[in-house]
XYZ file of C-alpha atoms in Angstrom:
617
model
C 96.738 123.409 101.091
C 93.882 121.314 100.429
C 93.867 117.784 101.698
C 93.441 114.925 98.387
C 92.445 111.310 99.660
C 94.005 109.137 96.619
C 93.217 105.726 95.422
C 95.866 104.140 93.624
C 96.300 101.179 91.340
C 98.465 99.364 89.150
C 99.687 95.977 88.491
C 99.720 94.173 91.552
C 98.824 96.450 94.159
C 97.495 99.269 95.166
C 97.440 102.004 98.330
C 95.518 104.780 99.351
C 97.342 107.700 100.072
C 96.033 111.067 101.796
C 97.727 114.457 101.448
C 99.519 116.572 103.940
C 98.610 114.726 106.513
C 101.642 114.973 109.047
C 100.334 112.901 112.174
C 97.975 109.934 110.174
C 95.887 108.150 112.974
C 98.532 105.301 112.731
C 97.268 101.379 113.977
C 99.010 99.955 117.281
C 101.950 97.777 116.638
C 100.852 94.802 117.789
C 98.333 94.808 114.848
C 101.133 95.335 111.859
C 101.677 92.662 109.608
C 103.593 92.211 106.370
C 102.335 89.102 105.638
C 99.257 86.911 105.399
C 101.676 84.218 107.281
C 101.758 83.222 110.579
C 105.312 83.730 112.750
C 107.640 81.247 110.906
C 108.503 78.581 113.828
C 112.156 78.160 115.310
C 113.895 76.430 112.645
C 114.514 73.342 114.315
C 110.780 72.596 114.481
C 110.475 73.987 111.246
C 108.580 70.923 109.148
C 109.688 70.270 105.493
C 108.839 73.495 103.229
C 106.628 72.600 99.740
C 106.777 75.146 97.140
C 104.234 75.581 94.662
C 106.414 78.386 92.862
C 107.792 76.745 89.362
C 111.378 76.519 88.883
C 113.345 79.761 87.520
C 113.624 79.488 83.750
C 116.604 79.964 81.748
C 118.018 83.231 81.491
C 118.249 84.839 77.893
C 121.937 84.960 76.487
C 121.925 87.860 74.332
C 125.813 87.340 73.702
C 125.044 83.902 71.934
C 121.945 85.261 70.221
C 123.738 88.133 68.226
C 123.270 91.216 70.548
C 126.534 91.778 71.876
C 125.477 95.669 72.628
C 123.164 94.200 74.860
C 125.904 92.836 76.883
C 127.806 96.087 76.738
C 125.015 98.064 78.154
C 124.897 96.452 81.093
C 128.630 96.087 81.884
C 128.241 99.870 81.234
C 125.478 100.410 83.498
C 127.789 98.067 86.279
C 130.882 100.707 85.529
C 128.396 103.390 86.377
C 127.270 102.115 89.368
C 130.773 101.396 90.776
C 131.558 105.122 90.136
C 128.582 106.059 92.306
C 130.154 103.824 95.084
C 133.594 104.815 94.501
C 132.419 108.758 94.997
C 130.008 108.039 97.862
C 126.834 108.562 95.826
C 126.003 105.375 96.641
C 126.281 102.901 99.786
C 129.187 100.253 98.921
C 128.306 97.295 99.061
C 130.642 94.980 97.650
C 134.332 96.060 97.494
C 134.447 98.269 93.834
C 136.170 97.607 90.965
C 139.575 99.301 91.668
C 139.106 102.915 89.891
C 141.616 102.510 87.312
C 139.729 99.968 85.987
C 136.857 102.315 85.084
C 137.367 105.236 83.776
C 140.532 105.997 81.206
C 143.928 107.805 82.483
C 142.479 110.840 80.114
C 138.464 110.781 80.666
C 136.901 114.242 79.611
C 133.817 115.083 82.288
C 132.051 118.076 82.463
C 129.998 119.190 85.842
C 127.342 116.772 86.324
C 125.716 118.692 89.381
C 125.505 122.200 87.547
C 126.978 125.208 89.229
C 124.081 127.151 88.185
C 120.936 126.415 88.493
C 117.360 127.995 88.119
C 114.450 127.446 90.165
C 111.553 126.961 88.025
C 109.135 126.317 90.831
C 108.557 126.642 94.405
C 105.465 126.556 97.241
C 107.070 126.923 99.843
C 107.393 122.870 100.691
C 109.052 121.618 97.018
C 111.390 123.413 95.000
C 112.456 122.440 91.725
C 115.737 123.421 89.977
C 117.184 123.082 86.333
C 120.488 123.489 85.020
C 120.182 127.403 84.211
C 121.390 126.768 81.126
C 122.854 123.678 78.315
C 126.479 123.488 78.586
C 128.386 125.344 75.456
C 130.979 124.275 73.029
C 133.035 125.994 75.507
C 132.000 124.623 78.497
C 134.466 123.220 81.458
C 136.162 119.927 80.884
C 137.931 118.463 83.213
C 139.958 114.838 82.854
C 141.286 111.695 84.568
C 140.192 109.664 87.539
C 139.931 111.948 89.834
C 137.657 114.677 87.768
C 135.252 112.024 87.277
C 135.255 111.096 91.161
C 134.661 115.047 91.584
C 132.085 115.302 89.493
C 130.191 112.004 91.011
C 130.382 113.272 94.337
C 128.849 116.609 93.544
C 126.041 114.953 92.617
C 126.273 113.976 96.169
C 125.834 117.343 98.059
C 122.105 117.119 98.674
C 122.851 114.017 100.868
C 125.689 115.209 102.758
C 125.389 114.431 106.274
C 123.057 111.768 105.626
C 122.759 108.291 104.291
C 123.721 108.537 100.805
C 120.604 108.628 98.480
C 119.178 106.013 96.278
C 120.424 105.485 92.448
C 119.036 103.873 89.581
C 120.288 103.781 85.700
C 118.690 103.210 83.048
C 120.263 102.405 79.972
C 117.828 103.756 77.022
C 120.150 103.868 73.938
C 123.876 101.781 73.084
C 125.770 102.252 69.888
C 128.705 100.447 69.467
C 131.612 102.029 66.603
C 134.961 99.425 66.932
C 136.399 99.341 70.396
C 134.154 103.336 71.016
C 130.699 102.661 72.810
C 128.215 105.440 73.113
C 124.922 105.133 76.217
C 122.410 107.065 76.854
C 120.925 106.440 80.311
C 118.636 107.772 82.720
C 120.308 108.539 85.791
C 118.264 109.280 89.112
C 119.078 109.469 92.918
C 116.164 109.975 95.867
C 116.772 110.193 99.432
C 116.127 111.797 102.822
C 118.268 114.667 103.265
C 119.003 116.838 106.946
C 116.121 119.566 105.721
C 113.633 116.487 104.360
C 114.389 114.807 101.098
C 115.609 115.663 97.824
C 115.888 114.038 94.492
C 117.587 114.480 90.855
C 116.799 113.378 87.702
C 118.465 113.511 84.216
C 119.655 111.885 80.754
C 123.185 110.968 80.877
C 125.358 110.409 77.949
C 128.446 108.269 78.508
C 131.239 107.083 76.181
C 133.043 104.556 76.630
C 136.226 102.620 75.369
C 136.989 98.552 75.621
C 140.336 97.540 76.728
C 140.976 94.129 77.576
C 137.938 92.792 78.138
C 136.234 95.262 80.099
C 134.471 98.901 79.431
C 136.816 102.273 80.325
C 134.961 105.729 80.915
C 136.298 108.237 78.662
C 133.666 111.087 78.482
C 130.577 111.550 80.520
C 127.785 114.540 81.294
C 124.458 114.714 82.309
C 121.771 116.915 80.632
C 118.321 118.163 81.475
C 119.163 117.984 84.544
C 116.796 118.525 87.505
C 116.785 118.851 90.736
C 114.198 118.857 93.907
C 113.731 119.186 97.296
C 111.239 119.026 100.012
C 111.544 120.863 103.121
C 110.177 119.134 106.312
C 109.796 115.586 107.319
C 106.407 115.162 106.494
C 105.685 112.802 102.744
C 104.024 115.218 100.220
C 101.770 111.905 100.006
C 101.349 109.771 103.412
C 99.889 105.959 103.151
C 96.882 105.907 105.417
C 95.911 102.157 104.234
C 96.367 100.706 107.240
C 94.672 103.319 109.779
C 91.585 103.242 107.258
C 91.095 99.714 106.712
C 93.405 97.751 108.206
C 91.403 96.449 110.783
C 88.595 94.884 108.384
C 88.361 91.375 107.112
C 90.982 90.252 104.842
C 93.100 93.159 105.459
C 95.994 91.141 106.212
C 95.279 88.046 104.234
C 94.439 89.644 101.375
C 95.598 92.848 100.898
C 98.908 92.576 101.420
C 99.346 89.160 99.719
C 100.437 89.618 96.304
C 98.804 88.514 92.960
C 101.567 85.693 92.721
C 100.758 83.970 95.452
C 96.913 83.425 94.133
C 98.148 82.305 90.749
C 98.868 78.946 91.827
C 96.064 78.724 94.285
C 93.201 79.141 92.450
C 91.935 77.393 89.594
C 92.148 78.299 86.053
C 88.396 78.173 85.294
C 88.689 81.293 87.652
C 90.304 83.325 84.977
C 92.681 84.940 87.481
C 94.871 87.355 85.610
C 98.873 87.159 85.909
C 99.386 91.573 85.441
C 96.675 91.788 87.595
C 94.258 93.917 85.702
C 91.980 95.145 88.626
C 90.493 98.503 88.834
C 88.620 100.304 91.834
C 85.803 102.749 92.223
C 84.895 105.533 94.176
C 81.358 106.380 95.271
C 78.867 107.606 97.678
C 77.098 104.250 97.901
C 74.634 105.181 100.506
C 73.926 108.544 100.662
C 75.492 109.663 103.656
C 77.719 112.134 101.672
C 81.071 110.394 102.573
C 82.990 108.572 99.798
C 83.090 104.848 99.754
C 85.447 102.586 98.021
C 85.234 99.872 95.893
C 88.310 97.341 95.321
C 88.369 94.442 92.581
C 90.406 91.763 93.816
C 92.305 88.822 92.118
C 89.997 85.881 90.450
C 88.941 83.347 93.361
C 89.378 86.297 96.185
C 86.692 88.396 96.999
C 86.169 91.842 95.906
C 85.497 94.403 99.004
C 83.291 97.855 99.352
C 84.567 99.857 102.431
C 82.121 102.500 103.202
C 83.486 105.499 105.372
C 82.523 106.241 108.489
C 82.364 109.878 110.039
C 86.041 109.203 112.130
C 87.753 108.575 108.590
C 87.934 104.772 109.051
C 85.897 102.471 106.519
C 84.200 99.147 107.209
C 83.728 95.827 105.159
C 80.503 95.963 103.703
C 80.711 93.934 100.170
C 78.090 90.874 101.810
C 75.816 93.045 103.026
C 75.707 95.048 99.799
C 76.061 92.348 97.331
C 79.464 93.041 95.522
C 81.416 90.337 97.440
C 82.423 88.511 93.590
C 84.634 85.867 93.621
C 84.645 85.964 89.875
C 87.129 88.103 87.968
C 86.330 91.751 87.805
C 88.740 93.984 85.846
C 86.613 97.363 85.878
C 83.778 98.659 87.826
C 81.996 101.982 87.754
C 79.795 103.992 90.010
C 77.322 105.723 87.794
C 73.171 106.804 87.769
C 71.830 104.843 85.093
C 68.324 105.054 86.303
C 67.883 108.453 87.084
C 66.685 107.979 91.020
C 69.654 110.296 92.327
C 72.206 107.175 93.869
C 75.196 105.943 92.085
C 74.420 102.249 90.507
C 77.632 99.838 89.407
C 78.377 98.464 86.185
C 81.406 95.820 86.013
C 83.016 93.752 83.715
C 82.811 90.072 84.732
C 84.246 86.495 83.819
C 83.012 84.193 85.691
C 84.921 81.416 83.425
C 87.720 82.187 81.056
C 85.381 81.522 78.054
C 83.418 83.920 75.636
C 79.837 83.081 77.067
C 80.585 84.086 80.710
C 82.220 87.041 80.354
C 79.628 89.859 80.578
C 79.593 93.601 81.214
C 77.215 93.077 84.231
C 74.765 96.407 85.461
C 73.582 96.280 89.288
C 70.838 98.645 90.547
C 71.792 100.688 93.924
C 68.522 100.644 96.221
C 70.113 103.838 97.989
C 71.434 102.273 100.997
C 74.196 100.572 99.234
C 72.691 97.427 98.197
C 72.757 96.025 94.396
C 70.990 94.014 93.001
C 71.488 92.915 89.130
C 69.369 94.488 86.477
C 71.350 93.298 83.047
C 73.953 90.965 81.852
C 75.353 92.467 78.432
C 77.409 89.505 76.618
C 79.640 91.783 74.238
C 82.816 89.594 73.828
C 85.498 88.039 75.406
C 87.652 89.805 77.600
C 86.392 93.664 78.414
C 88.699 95.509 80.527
C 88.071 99.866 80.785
C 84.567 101.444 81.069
C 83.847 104.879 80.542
C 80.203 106.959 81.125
C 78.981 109.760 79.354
C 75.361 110.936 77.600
C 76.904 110.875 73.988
C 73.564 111.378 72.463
C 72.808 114.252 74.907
C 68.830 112.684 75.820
C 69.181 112.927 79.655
C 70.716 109.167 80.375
C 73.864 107.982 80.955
C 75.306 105.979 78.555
C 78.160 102.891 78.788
C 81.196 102.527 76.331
C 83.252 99.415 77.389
C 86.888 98.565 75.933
C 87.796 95.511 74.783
C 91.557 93.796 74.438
C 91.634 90.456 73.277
C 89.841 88.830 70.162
C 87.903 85.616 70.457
C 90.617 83.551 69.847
C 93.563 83.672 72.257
C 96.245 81.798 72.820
C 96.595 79.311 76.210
C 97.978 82.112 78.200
C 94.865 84.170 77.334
C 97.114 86.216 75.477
C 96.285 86.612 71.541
C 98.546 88.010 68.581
C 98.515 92.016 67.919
C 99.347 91.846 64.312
C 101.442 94.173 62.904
C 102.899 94.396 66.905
C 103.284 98.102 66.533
C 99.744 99.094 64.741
C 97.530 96.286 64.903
C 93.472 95.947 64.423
C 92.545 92.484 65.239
C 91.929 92.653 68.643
C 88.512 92.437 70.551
C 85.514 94.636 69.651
C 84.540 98.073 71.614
C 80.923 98.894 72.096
C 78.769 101.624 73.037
C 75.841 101.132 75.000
C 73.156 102.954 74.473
C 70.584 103.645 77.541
C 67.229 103.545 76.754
C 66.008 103.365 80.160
C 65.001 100.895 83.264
C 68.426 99.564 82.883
C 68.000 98.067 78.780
C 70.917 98.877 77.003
C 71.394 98.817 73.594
C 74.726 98.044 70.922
C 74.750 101.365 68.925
C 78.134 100.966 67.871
C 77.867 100.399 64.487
C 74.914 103.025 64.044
C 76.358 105.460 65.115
C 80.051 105.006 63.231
C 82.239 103.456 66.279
C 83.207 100.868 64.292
C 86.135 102.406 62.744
C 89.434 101.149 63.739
C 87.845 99.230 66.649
C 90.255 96.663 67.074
C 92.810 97.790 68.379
C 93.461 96.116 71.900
C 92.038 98.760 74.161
C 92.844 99.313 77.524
C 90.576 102.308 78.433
C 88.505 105.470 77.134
C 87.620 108.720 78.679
C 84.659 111.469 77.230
C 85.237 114.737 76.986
C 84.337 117.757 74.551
C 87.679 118.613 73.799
C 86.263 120.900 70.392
C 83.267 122.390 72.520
C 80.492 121.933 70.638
C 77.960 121.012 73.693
C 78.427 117.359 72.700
C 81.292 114.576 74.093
C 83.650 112.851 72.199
C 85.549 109.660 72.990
C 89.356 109.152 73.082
C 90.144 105.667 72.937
C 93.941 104.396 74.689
C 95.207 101.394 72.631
C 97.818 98.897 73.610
C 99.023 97.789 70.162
C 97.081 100.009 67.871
C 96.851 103.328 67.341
C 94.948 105.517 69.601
C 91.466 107.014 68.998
C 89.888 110.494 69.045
C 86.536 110.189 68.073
C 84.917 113.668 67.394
C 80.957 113.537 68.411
C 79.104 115.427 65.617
C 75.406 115.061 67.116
C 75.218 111.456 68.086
C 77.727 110.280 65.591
C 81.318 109.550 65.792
C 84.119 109.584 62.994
C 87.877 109.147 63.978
C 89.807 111.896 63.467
C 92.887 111.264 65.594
C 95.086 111.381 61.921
C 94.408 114.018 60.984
C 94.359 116.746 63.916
C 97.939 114.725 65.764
C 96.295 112.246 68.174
C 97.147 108.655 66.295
C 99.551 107.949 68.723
C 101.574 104.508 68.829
C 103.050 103.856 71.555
C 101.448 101.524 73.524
C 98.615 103.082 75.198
C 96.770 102.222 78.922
C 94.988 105.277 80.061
C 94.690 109.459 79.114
C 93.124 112.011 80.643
C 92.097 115.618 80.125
C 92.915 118.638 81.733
C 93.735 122.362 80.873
C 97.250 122.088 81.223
C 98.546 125.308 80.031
C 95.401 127.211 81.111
C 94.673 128.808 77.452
C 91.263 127.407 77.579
C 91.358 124.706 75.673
C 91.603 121.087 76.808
C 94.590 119.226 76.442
C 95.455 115.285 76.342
C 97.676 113.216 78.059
C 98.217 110.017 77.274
C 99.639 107.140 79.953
C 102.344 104.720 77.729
C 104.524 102.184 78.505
C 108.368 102.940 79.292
C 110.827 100.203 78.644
C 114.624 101.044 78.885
C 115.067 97.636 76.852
C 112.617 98.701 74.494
C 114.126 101.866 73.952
C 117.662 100.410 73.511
C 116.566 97.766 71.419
C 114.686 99.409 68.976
C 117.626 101.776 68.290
C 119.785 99.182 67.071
C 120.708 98.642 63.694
C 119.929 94.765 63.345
C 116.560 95.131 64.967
C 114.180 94.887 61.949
C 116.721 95.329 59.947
C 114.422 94.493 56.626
C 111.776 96.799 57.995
C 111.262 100.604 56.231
C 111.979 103.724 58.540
C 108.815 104.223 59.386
C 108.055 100.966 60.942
C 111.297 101.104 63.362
C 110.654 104.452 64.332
C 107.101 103.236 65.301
C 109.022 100.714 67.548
C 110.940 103.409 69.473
C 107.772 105.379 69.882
C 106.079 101.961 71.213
C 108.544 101.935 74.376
C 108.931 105.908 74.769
C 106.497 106.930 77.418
C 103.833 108.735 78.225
C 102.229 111.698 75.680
C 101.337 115.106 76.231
C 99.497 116.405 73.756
C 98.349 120.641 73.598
C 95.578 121.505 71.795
C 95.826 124.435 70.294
C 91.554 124.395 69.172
C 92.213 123.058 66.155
C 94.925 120.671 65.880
C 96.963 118.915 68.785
C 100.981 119.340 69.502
C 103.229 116.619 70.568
C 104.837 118.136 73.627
C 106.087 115.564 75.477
C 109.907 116.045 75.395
C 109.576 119.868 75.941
C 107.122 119.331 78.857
C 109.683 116.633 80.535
C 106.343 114.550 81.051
C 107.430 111.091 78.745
C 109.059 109.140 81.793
C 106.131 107.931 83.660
C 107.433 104.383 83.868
C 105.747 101.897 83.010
C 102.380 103.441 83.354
C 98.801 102.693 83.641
C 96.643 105.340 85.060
C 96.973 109.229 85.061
C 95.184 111.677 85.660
C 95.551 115.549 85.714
C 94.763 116.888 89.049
C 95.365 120.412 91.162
C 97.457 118.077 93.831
C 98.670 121.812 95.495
C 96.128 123.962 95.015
C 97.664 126.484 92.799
C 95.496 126.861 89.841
C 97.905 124.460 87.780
C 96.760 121.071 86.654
C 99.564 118.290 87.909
C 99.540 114.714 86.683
C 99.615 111.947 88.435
C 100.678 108.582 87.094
C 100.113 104.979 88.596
C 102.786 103.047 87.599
C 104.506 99.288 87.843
C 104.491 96.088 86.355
C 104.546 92.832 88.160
C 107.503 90.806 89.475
C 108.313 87.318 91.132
C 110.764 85.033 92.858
C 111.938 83.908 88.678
C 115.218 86.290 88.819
C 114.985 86.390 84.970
C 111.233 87.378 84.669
C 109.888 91.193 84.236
C-alpha cells in the first residue's frame, strides 16, 4: 500500500494524519500536553477562578412552542439507548429504565444483525458486509421483551470479548398518528474488537406506542445495513501531529487551544470568526522537493508555515518567510502566477471586519520560501474559497475567489440568505484574470460569470468535466443553488439546470473524480447533515403555507452530501444508491485512491463547532 500524508480541516481544528504507518516516531512523554495551561495548583492554593465564558442561555422548549414530536423523538431516541444498555450493546451507565417499561408485552422485531450477509469488499485489512438481501413480506418476526433484547445483543457480536462498542442515534424523521409514533434514525456502533476494530452502520425504523406518559417499543428493524471490520491493531489513518510538529513554537499554546477560547480574547476589530473558517495549503515552498505546510490560524493568532525536513519532522518558518499574519485569513493557495517555476501564495485577508480591508492579497515566492506582496485586490467583503485554473487557456494561471456575505451584514457578521433555501443576495464572486507580473484583472462580467452569482459561496473547483480542452467552474453554494459553469472558449454560461447539477442543499465543497471508472468525470458535492433538519422539515406544520416544492427543498437543504454520475451528457443523482449522503456535517472532500486499488475513495472533513453552553450546536 502506498503511504498518503493527509491534512485535515474543519471547523475548529484540524490534524494531520499519515497512512499505514504502524510504529509513528511518537514524542517522549514528558513533552505531551492537552492543554495550553499550566498544571492546575493543589486546590487549596487554588486562587479565585474568573471566567470570561458568558452564561449558558436558555434552552429551547419545543413542548411550549407547538412541536410536541420534537419531544417524542428524543424520549424515543432515550428508549433506544436504554435498550442498547439493557442488551449490553452499550456500557451502563446509569441504572436503565426497567425493561417493561420500554418495549410492549407484544413488540414485533425482526433480526437487526442479519444472518446473511455479503461481502461487498475486501483488501485484505477492511472488509465490508451488507445484509445479502432486504427482508421479505415473509421475513422472521419475533415478539416481546425478550426478542427485542435478542436482537440488540446480536448487534453486539463483533464486540464480544471486549469493551462494548460505541453507539450513536440519530433521529432523522418522527410522525406522530394518535397514541402510534413512527422514527426513522440512524443507528451506528464503532469499537475495538479482539481481531482490531469493527463498526456498523444503518437506518432504523422504530414504532412506537404512548402509554402513560412514556414511549413503548412495539416494532423495530434496521435496514441497509452494513457492516466492517479491520483486521490488526494498527489505525487505517494514524495522527502524526505531534511527532511532526509538536515540538515548534506554539504547538502547545496554539494548536491545541480551541477557537473558543480566542473568541473572547481578542478583539473584534480582529474579525476572528466563531465556525472557524480557516483553510491550509500545501506546497513545496523552497524547492527542496519536500512538501511544506501552510496553516491559517484564528484572527489575533498567528498563522504558521512548517517546512519539512529530510527526517519527516517540519520546522516553524512563517517569520522568516513572511506569512506570520495576525490578521484573519480564511483561504490561502500555493500557485505559479509568475511563471518563474516556484509556487507563489494568494490569500484572502481582513485585516478589520469592514469592506475596505478585506482584500484577496497575492505574495511573490523568491524561491527560497520568502514572500513578499505583489497585489492587494479589494473585491468585497468577506471572501472565503479560492480556486486556480488558466480558464482562458493563454499560458497563466488565473484566480476565481468565492464570496459569502453581501455588504451589509448583520452584528454577528452574519447577513440574511433570502429565500433561506435558494437565495441570490449574497456577496459577489469574481474571476481574476492574469495578465502578467502579478496585475490581475475583474473579468467576471465579460466573460458571463455574473449569472446567479450571489449565492453565498463557500468554494469552487475547475475541471473539464465535458472535455473540450477548456475548464469549467463548479461553484458550492451555502444557501443557493449550486453552479456548473460550462467554459465555451473563455466564456462561461450556467448550465447546472439543465444537465442535473442545481443542487440545494446547502453546499461547502465538491470535488471531481472518476468514480465509476467509465471515463467520464463525476461530481461530488460536500452538504450539510442535520438530523434536526431532517426531522423538522418532514413535519407537517413546518411551512405549512409553503407549496411542495419549497418543503421538499428544505429536506434536501439538511440531507447530505451529493454524488452526482455523469453519464457525458447529463448528470445522475446517485447519492442514496451509492450510500455516500451521510458525510456529517461536512466541509471538505475530496476523491482520492486512499488504498491503492484503482478506485477513487472520498474523503470528507467533517464537524461543526461546540462549547461549554450545553444548549448551543
Amino acid at each position: 500500500m502506498v503511504a498518503v500524508a493527509l491534512a485535515v480541516t474543519a471547523g475548529a481544528g484540524w490534524a494531520l494524519l499519515r497512512q499505514a504507518d504502524p510504529t509513528p516516531a511518537m514524542l517522549p512523554q514528558s513533552q505531551k500536553q492537552s492543554s495550553a495551561q499550566p498544571a492546575a495548583p493543589e486546590a487549596a492554593e487554588r486562587p479565585p477562578q474568573l471566567s470570561l465564558d458568558p452564561a449558558p442561555t436558555v434552552a429551547d422548549k419545543p413542548a411550549e412552542d407547538g412541536w410536541q414530536t420534537e419531544v417524542l423523538a428524543d424520549d424515543a431516541k432515550h428508549v433506544l439507548q436504554d435498550l442498547a444498555a439493557h442488551a449490553g450493546l452499550t456500557a451502563a451507565g446509569a441504572a436503565p429504565v426497567a425493561l417493561d417499561a420500554l418495549v410492549s408485552a407484544d413488540a414485533a422485531v425482526q433480526p437487526l444483525r442479519p444472518a446473511a450477509l455479503q461481502r461487498v469488499f475486501n483488501d485484505g485489512r477492511v472488509a465490508v458486509h451488507r445484509r445479502a438481501a432486504a427482508p421479505g413480506p415473509q421475513a422472521t418476526v419475533d415478539r416481546g421483551p425478550q426478542a427485542v433484547m435478542r436482537a440488540f445483543a446480536e448487534l453486539a457480536n463483533p464486540w464480544r470479548g471486549v469493551a462494548p462498542p460505541r453507539v450513536a442515534w440519530k433521529v432523522v424523521g418522527v410522525q406522530q398518528a394518535g397514541d402510534g409514533l413512527t422514527v426513522s434514525a440512524f443507528y451506528e456502533a464503532w469499537g475495538e474488537t479482539t481481531l482490531g476494530a469493527a463498526e456498523q452502520h444503518a437506518l432504523g425504523q422504530f414504532q412506537f406506542a404512548r402509554k402513560e406518559g412514556h414511549l413503548l417499543l412495539t416494532a423495530a428493524r434496521l435496514d441497509d445495513f452494513e457492516e466492517a471490520t479491520r483486521t490488526g491493531k494498527a489505525a487505517l489513518l494514524t495522527e502524526v501531529t505531534p511527532a511532526v510538529i509538536g515540538q515548534t513554537p506554539g504547538y502547545a499554546t496554539e494548536m491545541l487551544v480551541g477557537t473558543p477560547a480566542w473568541l473572547l480574547r481578542t478583539e473584534t476589530a480582529a474579525a476572528s470568526d466563531v465556525i472557524g473558517h480557516q483553510g491550509l495549503a500545501v506546497a513545496d515552498v523552497n524547492g527542496d522537493g519536500l512538501d511544506d505546510l501552510y496553516v491559517l490560524q484564528p484572527a489575533g493568532v498567528p498563522n504558521r508555515l512548517y517546512v519539512q525536513q529530510t527526517d519527516g519532522t517540519a520546522q516553524e518558518r512563517s517569520a522568516q518567510a513572511g506569512l506570520d499574519w495576525l490578521d484573519r485569513t480564511r483561504a490561502a493557495l500555493f500557485v505559479d502566477l509568475d511563471n518563474d517555476g516556484d509556487q507563489d501564495l494568494a490569500a484572502t485577508i481582513a485585516w478589520a471586519d469592514t469592506a475596505t480591508t478585506r482584500a484577496l492579497a497575492v505574495h511573490e515566492n523568491d524561491g527560497q520560501g520568502r514572500f513578499a506582496e505583489r497585489a492587494r485586490l479589494l473585491l468585497g467583503t468577506d471572501l472565503y474559497g479560492l480556486a486556480a485554473a488558466d480558464y482562458d487557456n493563454d499560458g497563466d494561471i488565473d484566480l476565481y475567489a468565492c464570496q459569502f456575505n453581501p455588504g451589509d451584514v448583520s452584528a454577528a457578521g452574519f447577513g440574511a440568505p433570502l429565500p433561506y433555501h435558494d437565495a441570490n443576495n449574497g456577496g459577489r464572486n469574481a474571476l481574476l484574470r492574469n495578465d502578467g507580473k502579478f496585475t490581475f484583472v475583474d473579468a467576471t462580467q465579460a466573460v458571463g460569470l455574473e449569472h446567479n452569482n450571489r449565492r453565498w459561496s463557500y468554494s469552487a473547483t475547475w475541471e473539464d468535466f465535458d472535455n473540450d480542452g477548456d475548464v469549467d467552474l463548479h461553484v458550492a453554494n451555502d444557501h443557493g443553488r449550486d453552479n456548473l459553469y460550462r467554459n465555451d472558449g473563455g466564456t462561461f454560461r450556467d448550465v447546472a439546470p439543465e444537465i442535473g447539477v442545481d443542487d440545494v442543499s446547502a453546499g461547502m465543497s465538491s470535488s471531481w473524480g472518476d468514480y465509476d471508472r467509465d471515463g467520464d468525470l463525476d461530481l461530488y458535492v460536500g452538504n450539510m447533515f442535520s438530523s434536526a433538519g431532517r426531522r423538522i422539515a418532514s413535519q407537517a406544520q413546518f411551512q405549512a403555507s409553503a407549496g411542495d416544492a419549497i418543503r421538499s427543498h428544505y429536506q434536501r437543504h439538511a440531507q447530505g452530501n451529493s454524488l452526482f454520475r455523469f453519464d457525458g451528457t447529463r448528470f445522475g443523482d446517485v447519492t442514496l444508491d451509492s450510500g455516500t449522503t451521510l458525510g456529517r456535517w461536512a466541509w471538505s472532500s475530496v476523491f482520492a485512491d486512499l488504498d491503492n486499488d484503482g478506485w477513487q475513495d472520498l474523503l470528507v472533513a467533517n464537524g461543526m463547532f461546540t462549547g461549554h453552553d450545553p444548549v448551543d450546536l
